[in-house]
XYZ file of C-alpha atoms in Angstrom:
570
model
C -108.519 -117.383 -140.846
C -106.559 -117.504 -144.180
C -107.104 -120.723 -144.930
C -110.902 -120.280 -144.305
C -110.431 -118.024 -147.204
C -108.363 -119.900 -149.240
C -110.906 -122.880 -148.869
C -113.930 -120.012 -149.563
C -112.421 -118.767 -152.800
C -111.572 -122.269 -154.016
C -114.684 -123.370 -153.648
C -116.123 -120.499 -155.963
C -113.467 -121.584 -158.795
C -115.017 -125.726 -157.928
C -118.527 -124.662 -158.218
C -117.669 -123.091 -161.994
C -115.131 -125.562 -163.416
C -115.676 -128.942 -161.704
C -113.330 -131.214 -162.299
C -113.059 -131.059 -165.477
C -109.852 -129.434 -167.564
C -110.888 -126.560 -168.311
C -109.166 -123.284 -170.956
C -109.508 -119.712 -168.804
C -107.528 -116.549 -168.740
C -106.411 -114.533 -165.647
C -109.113 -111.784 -166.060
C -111.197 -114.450 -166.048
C -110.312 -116.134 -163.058
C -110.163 -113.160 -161.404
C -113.759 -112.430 -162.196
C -114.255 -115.808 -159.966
C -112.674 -114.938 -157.478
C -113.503 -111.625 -157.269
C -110.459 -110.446 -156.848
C -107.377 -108.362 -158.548
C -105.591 -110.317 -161.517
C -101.887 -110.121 -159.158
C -104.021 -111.326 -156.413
C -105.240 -114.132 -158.879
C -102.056 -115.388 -159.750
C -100.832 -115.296 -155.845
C -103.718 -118.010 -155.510
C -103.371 -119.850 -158.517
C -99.626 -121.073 -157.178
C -101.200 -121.715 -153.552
C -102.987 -123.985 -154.910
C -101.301 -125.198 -157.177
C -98.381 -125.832 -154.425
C -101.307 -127.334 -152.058
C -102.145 -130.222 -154.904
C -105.634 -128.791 -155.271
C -105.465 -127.796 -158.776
C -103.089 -128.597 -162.404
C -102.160 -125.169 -163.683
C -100.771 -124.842 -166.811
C -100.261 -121.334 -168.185
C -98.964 -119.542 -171.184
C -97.272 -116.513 -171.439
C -98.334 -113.487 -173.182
C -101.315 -111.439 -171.603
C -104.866 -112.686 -172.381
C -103.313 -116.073 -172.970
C -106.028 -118.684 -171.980
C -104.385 -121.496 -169.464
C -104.971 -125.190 -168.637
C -106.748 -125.963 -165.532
C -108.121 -128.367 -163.737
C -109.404 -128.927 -160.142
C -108.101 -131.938 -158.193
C -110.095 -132.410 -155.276
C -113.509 -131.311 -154.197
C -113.957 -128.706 -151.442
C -115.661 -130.602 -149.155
C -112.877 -133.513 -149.158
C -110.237 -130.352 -148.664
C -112.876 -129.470 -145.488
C -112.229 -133.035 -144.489
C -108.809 -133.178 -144.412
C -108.105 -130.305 -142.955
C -110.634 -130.285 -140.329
C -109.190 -133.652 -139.052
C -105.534 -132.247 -139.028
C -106.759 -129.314 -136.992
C -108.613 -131.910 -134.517
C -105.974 -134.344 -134.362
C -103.757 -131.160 -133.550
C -106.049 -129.748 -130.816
C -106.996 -127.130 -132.824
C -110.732 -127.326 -131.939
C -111.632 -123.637 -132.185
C -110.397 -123.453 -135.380
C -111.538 -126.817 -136.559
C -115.163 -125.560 -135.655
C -114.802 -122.109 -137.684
C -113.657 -124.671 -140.392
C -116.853 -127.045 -140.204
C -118.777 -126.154 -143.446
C -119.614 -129.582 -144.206
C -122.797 -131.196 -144.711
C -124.203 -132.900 -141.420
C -123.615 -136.645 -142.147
C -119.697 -135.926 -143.214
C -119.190 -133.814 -140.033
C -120.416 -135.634 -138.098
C -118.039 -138.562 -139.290
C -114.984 -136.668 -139.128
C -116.420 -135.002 -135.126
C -118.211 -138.162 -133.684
C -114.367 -139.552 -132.670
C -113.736 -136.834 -131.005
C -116.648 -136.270 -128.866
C -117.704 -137.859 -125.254
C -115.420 -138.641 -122.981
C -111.560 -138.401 -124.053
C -108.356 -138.325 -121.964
C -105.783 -135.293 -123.633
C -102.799 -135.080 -122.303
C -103.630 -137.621 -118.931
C -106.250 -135.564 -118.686
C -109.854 -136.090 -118.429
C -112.265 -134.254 -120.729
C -115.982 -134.467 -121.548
C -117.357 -132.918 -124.898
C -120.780 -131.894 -125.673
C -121.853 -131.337 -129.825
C -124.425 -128.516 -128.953
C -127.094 -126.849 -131.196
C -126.910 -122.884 -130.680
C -124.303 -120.218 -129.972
C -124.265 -119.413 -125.944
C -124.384 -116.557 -124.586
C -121.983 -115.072 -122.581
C -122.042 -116.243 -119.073
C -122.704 -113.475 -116.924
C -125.304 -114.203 -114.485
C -127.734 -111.350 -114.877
C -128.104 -111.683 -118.075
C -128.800 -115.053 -118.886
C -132.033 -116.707 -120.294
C -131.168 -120.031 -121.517
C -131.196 -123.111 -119.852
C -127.430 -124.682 -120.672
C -126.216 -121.086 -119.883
C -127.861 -121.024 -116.144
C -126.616 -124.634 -115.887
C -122.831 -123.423 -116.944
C -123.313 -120.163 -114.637
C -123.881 -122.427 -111.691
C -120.887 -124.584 -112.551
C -118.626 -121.411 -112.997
C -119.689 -119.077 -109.796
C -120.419 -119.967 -106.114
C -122.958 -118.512 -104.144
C -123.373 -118.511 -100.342
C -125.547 -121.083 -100.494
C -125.906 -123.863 -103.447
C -127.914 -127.284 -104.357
C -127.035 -130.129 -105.166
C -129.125 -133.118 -106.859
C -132.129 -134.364 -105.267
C -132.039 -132.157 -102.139
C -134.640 -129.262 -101.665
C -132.464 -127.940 -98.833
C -129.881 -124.819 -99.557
C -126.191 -126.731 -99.001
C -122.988 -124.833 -97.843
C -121.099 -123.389 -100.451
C -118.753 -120.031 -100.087
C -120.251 -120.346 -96.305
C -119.794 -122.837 -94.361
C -122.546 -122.632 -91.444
C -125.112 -119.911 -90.957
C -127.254 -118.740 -88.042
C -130.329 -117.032 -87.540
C -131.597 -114.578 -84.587
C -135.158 -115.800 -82.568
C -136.918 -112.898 -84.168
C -135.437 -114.307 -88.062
C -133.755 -110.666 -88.890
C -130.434 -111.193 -88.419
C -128.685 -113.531 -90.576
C -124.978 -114.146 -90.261
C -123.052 -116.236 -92.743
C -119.486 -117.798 -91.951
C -117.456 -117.966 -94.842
C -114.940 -120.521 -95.361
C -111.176 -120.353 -95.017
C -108.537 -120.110 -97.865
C -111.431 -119.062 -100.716
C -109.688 -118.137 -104.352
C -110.954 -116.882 -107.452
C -110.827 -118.055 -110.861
C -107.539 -115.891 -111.322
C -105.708 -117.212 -108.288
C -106.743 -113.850 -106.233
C -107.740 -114.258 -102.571
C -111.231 -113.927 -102.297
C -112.189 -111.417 -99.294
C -115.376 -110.963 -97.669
C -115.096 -107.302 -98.441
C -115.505 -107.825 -102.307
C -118.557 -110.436 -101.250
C -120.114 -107.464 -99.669
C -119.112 -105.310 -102.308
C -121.057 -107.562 -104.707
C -124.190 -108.185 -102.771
C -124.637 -104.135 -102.676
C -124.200 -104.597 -106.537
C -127.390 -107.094 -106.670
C -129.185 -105.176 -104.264
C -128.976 -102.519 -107.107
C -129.460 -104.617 -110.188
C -132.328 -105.246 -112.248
C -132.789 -109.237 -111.937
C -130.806 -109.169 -108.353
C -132.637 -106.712 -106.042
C -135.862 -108.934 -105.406
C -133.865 -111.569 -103.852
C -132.142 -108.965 -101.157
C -135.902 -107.139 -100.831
C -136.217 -107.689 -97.102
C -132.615 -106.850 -96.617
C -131.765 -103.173 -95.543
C -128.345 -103.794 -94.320
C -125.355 -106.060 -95.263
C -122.219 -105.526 -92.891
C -119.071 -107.575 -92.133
C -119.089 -107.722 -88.366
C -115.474 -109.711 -88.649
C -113.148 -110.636 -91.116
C -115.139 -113.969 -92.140
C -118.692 -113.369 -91.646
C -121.268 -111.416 -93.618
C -124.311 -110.338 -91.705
C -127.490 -109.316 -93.131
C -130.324 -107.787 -91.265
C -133.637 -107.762 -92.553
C -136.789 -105.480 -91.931
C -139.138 -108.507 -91.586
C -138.082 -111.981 -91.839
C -137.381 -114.009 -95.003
C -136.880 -117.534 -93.964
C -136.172 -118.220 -97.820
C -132.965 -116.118 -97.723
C -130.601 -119.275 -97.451
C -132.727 -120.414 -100.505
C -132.504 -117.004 -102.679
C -128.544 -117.115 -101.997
C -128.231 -119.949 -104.147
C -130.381 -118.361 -106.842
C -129.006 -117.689 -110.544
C -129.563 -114.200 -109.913
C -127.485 -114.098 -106.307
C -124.182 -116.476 -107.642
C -121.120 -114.385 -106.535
C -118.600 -112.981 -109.350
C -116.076 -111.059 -108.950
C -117.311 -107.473 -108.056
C -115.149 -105.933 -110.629
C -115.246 -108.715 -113.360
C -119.072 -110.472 -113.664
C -116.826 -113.490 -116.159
C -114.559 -114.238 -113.055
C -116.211 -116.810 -110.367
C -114.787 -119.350 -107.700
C -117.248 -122.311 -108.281
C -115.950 -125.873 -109.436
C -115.032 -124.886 -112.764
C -113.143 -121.746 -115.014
C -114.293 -120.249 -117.788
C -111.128 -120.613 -119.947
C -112.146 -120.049 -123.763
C -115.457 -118.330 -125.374
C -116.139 -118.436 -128.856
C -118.973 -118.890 -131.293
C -117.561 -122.121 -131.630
C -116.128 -123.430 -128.655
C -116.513 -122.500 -124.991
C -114.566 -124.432 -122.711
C -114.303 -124.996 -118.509
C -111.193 -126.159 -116.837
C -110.554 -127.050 -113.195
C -110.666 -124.751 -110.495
C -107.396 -126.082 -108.692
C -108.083 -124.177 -105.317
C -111.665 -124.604 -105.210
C -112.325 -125.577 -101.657
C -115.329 -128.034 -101.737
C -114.918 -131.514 -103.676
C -112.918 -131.108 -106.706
C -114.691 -132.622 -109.882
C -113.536 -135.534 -111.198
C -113.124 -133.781 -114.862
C -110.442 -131.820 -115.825
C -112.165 -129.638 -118.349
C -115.659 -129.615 -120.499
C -115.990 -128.447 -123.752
C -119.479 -127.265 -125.934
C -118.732 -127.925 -129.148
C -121.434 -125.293 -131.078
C -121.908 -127.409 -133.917
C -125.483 -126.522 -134.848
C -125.136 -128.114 -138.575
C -125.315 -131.683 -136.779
C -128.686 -130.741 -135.374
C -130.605 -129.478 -138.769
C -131.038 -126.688 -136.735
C -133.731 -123.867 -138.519
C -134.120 -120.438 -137.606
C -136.476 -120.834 -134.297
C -135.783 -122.808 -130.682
C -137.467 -126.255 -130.552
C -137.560 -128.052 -127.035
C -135.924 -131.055 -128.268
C -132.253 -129.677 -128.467
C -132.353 -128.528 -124.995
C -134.079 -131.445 -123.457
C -132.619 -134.293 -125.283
C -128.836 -134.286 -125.011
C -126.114 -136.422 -126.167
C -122.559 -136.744 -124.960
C -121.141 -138.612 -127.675
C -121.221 -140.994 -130.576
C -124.769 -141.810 -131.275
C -124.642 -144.990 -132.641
C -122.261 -146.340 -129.194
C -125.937 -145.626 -127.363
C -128.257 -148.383 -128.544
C -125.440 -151.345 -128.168
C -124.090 -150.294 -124.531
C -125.675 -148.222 -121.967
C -129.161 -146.918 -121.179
C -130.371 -143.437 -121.604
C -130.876 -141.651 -118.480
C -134.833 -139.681 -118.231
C -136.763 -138.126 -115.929
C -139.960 -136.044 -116.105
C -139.289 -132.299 -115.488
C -141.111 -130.580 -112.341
C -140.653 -127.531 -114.635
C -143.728 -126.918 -117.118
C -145.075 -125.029 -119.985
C -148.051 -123.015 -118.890
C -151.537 -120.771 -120.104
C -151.761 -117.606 -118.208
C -155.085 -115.021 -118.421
C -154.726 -111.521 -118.549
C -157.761 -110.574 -116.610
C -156.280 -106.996 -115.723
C -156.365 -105.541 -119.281
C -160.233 -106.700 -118.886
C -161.253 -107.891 -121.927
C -161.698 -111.685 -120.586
C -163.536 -112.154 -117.248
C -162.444 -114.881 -114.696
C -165.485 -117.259 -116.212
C -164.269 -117.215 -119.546
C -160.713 -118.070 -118.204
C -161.897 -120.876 -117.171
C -164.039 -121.957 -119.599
C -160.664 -121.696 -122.172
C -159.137 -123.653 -119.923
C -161.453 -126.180 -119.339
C -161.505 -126.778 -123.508
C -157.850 -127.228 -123.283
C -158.500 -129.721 -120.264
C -161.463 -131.392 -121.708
C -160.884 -131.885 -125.393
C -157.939 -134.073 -125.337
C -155.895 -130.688 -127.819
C -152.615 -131.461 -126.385
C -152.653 -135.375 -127.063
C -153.399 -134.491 -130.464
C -150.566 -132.360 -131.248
C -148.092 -133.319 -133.910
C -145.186 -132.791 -130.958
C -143.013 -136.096 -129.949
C -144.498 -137.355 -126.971
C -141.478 -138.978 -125.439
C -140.349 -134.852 -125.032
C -143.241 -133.615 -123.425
C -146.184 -135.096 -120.864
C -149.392 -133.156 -120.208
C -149.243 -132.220 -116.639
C -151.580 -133.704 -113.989
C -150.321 -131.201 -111.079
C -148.439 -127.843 -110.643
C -146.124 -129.991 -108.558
C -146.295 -133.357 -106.784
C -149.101 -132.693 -104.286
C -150.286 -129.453 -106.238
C -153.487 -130.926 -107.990
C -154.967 -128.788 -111.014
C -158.365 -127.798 -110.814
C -160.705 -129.291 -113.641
C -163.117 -126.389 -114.383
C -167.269 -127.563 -114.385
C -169.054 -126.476 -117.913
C -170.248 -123.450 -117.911
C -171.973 -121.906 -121.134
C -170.241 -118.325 -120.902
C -169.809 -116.883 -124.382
C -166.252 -115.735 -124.686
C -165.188 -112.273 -126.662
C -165.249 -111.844 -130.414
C -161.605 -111.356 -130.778
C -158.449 -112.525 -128.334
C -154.739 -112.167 -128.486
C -152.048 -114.335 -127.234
C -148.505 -114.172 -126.767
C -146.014 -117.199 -127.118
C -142.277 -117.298 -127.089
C -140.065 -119.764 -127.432
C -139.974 -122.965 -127.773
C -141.657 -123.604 -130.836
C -143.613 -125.794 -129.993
C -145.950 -123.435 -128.110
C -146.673 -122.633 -131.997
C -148.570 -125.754 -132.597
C -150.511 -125.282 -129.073
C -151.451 -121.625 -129.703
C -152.902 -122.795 -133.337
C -154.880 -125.793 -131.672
C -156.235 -123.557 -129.363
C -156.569 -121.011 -132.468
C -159.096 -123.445 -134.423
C -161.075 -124.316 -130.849
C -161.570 -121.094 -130.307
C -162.767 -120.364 -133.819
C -165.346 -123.524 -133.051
C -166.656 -121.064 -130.024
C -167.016 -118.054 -132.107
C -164.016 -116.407 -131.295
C -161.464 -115.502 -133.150
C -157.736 -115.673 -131.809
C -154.797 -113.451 -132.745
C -151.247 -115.711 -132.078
C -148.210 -113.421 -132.155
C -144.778 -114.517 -131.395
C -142.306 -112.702 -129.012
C -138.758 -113.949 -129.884
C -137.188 -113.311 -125.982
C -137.238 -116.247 -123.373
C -138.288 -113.972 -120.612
C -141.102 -111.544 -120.301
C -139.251 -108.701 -120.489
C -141.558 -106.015 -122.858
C -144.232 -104.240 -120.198
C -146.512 -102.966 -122.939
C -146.283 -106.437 -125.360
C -147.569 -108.335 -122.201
C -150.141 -105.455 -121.511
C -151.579 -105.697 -125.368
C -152.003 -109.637 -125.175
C -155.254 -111.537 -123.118
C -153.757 -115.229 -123.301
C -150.442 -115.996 -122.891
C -147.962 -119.410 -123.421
C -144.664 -119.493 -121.381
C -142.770 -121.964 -118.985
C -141.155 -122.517 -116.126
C -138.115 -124.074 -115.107
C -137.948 -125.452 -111.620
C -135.264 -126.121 -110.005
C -133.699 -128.714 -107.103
C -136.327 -126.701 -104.334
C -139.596 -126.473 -106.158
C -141.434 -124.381 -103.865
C -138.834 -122.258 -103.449
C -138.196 -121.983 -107.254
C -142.346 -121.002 -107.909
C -141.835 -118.576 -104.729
C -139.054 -116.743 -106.718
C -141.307 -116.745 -109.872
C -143.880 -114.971 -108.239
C -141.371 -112.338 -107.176
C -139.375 -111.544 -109.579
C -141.517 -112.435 -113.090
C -143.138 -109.342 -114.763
C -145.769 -110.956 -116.095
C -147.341 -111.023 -113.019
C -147.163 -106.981 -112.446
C -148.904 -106.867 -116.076
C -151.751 -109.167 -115.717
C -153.016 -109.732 -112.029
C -155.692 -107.008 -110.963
C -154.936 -104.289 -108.687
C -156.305 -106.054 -105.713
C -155.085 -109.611 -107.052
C -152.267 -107.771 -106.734
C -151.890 -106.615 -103.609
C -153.223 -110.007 -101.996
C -150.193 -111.564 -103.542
C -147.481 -109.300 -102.491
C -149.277 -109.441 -99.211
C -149.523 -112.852 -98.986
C -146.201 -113.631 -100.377
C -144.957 -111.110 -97.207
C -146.772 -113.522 -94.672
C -145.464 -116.998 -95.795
C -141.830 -115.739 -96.405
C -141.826 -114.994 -92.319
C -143.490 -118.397 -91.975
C -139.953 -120.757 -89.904
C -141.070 -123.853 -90.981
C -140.657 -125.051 -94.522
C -143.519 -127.198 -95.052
C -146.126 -124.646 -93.737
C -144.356 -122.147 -95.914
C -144.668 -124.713 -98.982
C -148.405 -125.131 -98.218
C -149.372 -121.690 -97.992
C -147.684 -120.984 -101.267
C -149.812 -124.724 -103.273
C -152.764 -122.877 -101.356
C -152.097 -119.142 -103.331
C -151.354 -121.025 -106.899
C -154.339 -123.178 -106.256
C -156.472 -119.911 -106.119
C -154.881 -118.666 -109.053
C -155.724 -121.982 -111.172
C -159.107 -122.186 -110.198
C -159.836 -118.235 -110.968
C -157.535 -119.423 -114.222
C -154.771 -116.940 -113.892
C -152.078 -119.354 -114.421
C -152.399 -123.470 -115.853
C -149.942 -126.202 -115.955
C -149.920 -127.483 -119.882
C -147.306 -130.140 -120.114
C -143.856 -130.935 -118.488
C -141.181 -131.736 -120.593
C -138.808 -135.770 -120.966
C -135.588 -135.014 -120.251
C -133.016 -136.920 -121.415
C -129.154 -137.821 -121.338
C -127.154 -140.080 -123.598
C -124.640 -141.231 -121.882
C -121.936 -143.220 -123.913
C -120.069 -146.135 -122.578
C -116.947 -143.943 -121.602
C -118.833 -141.819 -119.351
C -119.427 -142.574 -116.181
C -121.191 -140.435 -113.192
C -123.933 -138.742 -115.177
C -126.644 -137.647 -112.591
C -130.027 -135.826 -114.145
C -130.567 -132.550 -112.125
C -133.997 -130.849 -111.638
C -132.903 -128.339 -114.706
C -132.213 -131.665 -116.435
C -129.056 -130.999 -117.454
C -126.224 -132.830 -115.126
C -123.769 -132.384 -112.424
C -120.777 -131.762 -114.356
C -119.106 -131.962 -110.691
C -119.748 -135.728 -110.783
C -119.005 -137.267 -114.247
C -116.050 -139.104 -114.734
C -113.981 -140.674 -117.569
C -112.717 -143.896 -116.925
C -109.245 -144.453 -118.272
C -108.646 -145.445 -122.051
C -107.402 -149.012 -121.161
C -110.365 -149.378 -118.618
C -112.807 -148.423 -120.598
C -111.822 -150.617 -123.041
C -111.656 -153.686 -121.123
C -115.408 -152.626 -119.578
């Protein structure tokens, strides 16, 4: 943007005159600003027209001139950042934002939280990081799978607090006696984001797509034929049953775009504007379950008012405010819960340099030594974890006097706070002899075959979401750690076993054979629970509706911004 520039160049001419008159030719000032001498001039009377700088000049070449700067460049920011705000110029405004934290967050804090524009209700969120673009397949981060879920439907959805799959595109769904024929019945009068009629052809079209994909295909394993046996069903018949499939169908990796355009959905909310600055949602007028109270949501990327460094910590994601700090503490309560979803040590037993007793003796060290309560990490973010999941106890391994290898590797990514626990666990295992290698791996999935190969110990999480079971089922499935460091015949049992309790009708059978398989793989030490994050919403006065979901984010389906006269009178 030109002014951008203008601001950019000025700023160069601040930082070497001050404001202080100052004597300087043209070649001179164009040594400043880098620029031609014609070029110079051309932004001498800009800003001299703007009432940033006196100018007084001579004439005669090589002449030396009067000048003197008016106004610092960070006041200039100011101003003109709140004209583009008050204007509704956000985007811009944001590319603007070079300011130091404290003044930015003056001049943003008004317009943040809940605001009505034009009669319109709007809720926006200061957040610390660029997004990534919000195609399903792709994503990795947390706010991103959150947005992807507000942006695209699936068959099937969840909503907060219920472990059982919800109608979404379909309204009802059946199942044959033998649990291989499953026939979805889609609802009337569906649109997408564009105002196209959605047809169960392109559904079909799109499920053949997963099928075929990368992070879609082991949600559709069982399925070896998808047909459209009338104009609004979609069948699916299966070549052993999968009593999960209602629960995979409202999986990240099984939300229904449009088959020819991934960015186009037909869930509550559009996808409107995308920008390293600004990414907004608006309405979906014709979607066909409740409409959302909110007209539109904004992220405002505005990673200067988090003192954001160059790594992922797990307190931008977990803790997250809506608004003006400071209207927190006088008016309304936080909102918290404790995550199901957990950060975790897993044992690479098939690369065989650690045995299943020295698993567990690593893990008992962890358990017994009281390493995590000592770590220099805020403990209202995280809470060591007593069980897998309510129900799921965590083995606590006997002593055993096993000596453990000479040398060890382990893999972390983010968030950095694994850091601290991988050099805790660095200096215990130095007290045992053993000497531990700590390298970092930058992606939030396990994605690199050979990096998990090369590694013996390894710190990730998990995320779980509204159906735990379900949600640890899918990890199992689709997570290629597991293919990298389970034995051959640990394996096999699992893909085996997985086979068996997928075909398994009832739910709560199906949920204890799976707490039966990851208690096996606890006490052989495969896999540990470490700690489960706080999460946390701060909710200011002029929002109302905010409900915590399992990915601890909220339903942006059920906020709601009271009127300016109401509010104030609340």
């Amino acid at each position: 943007m030109r002014l951008q520039n203008r601001l950019n160049q000025y700023q160069r001419l601040y930082v070497k005159t001050g404001q202080e008159p100052v004597l300087l030719t043209v070649t001179e000032l164009a040594d400043i600003f880098c620029c031609s001498e014609r070029h110079t001039r051309t932004l001498l009377s800009h800003f001299k027209d703007a009432g940033w700088i006196n100018w007084h000049s001579q004439s005669g070449r090589g002449k030396r001139a009067s000048l003197c700067c008016l106004k610092s460049p960070e006041d200039l920011r100011g101003a003109y950042l709140q004209e583009l705000l008050k204007n509704g110029e956000h985007s811009a405004a944001l590319q603007l934002s070079q300011l130091d934290p404290t003044h930015l967050n003056t001049l943003l804090a008004p317009h943040l939280g809940g605001q009505w524009q034009e009669d319109s209700p709007t809720l926006r969120i200061p957040y610390y990081r660029p997004l990534q673009f919000l195609d399903p397949l792709t994503l990795t981060g947390r706010a991103e799978q959150h947005l992807a879920h507000t942006i695209h439907a699936g068959l099937t959805h969840f909503v907060p607090g219920n472990p059982t799959p919800q109608p979404d595109l379909a309204h009802h769904w059946q199942i044959s006696n033998d649990g291989k024929t499953w026939q979805f019945f889609l609802r009337s009068q569906l649109f997408w984001h564009n105002g196209e009629p959605l047809k169960t052809s392109q559904l079909l079209t799109r499920f053949e797509q997963l099928r075929h994909s990368a992070r879609g295909k082991h949600n559709l394993a069982s399925v070896i034929q998808i047909s459209q046996p009338h104009a609004q069903c979609l069948q699916f018949d299966l070549d052993i049953p999968d009593y999960w499939l209602a629960h995979r169908f409202a999986d990240l990796n099984c939300l229904l775009s449009h088959p020819e355009n991934p960015h186009i959905g037909a869930g509550p909310f559009r996808l409107t504007h995308f920008s390293p600055e600004l990414v907004r949602l608006e309405q979906h007028t014709l979607y066909t379950l409740q409409h959302p109270y909110l007209a539109a949501i904004e992220f405002w990327i505005t990673p200067q008012l988090f003192a954001q460094k160059n790594n992922v910590s797990c307190q931008h994601p977990v803790r997250i405010i809506l608004g003006e700090e400071e209207e927190l503490s006088r008016v309304k309560p936080v909102r918290r819960s404790t995550s199901l979803g957990f950060c975790y040590i897993a044992t690479n037993l098939r690369r065989g340099v650690l045995n299943e007793a020295q698993a567990r003796k690593i893990v008992r060290l962890i358990q017994r030594s009281g390493m995590l309560d000592n770590l220099p990490i805020d403990h209202d973010l995280v809470k060591a974890s007593k069980e897998m999941l309510p129900g799921w106890p965590i083995p606590l391994h006997d002593d055993t006097d096993v000596p453990l290898p000479e040398k060890l590797r382990l893999l972390f990514h983010p968030p950095v706070e694994f850091e601290l626990v991988a050099q805790a666990l660095q200096q215990k295992l130095a007290d045992e002899g053993c000497a531990l290698e700590v390298i970092y791996h930058e992606g939030r999935l396990w994605e690199d075959g050979e990096l998990l190969k090369s590694a013996d110990l390894l710190l990730g999480d998990r995320l779980i979401g509204e159906s735990p079971e379900a949600t640890l089922e899918n990890w199992l499935q689709q997570d290629p750690l597991w293919l990298e460091i389970l034995r051959e015949d640990d394996l096999h049992n699992q893909q085996q076993r997985l086979l068996h309790i997928q075909q398994i009708p009832l739910e709560n059978r199906r949920a204890d054979e799976l707490r039966e398989h990851f208690y096996q793989w606890m006490q052989t030490g495969i896999v540990t629970p470490l700690f489960n994050y706080q999460y946390q919403v701060s909710a200011p006065p002029r929002i109302s509706g905010v409900q915590l979901t399992a990915w601890g984010w909220f339903d942006f389906c059920q906020a709601w911004v009271p009127p300016p006269l109401l509010s104030e009178n609340a």
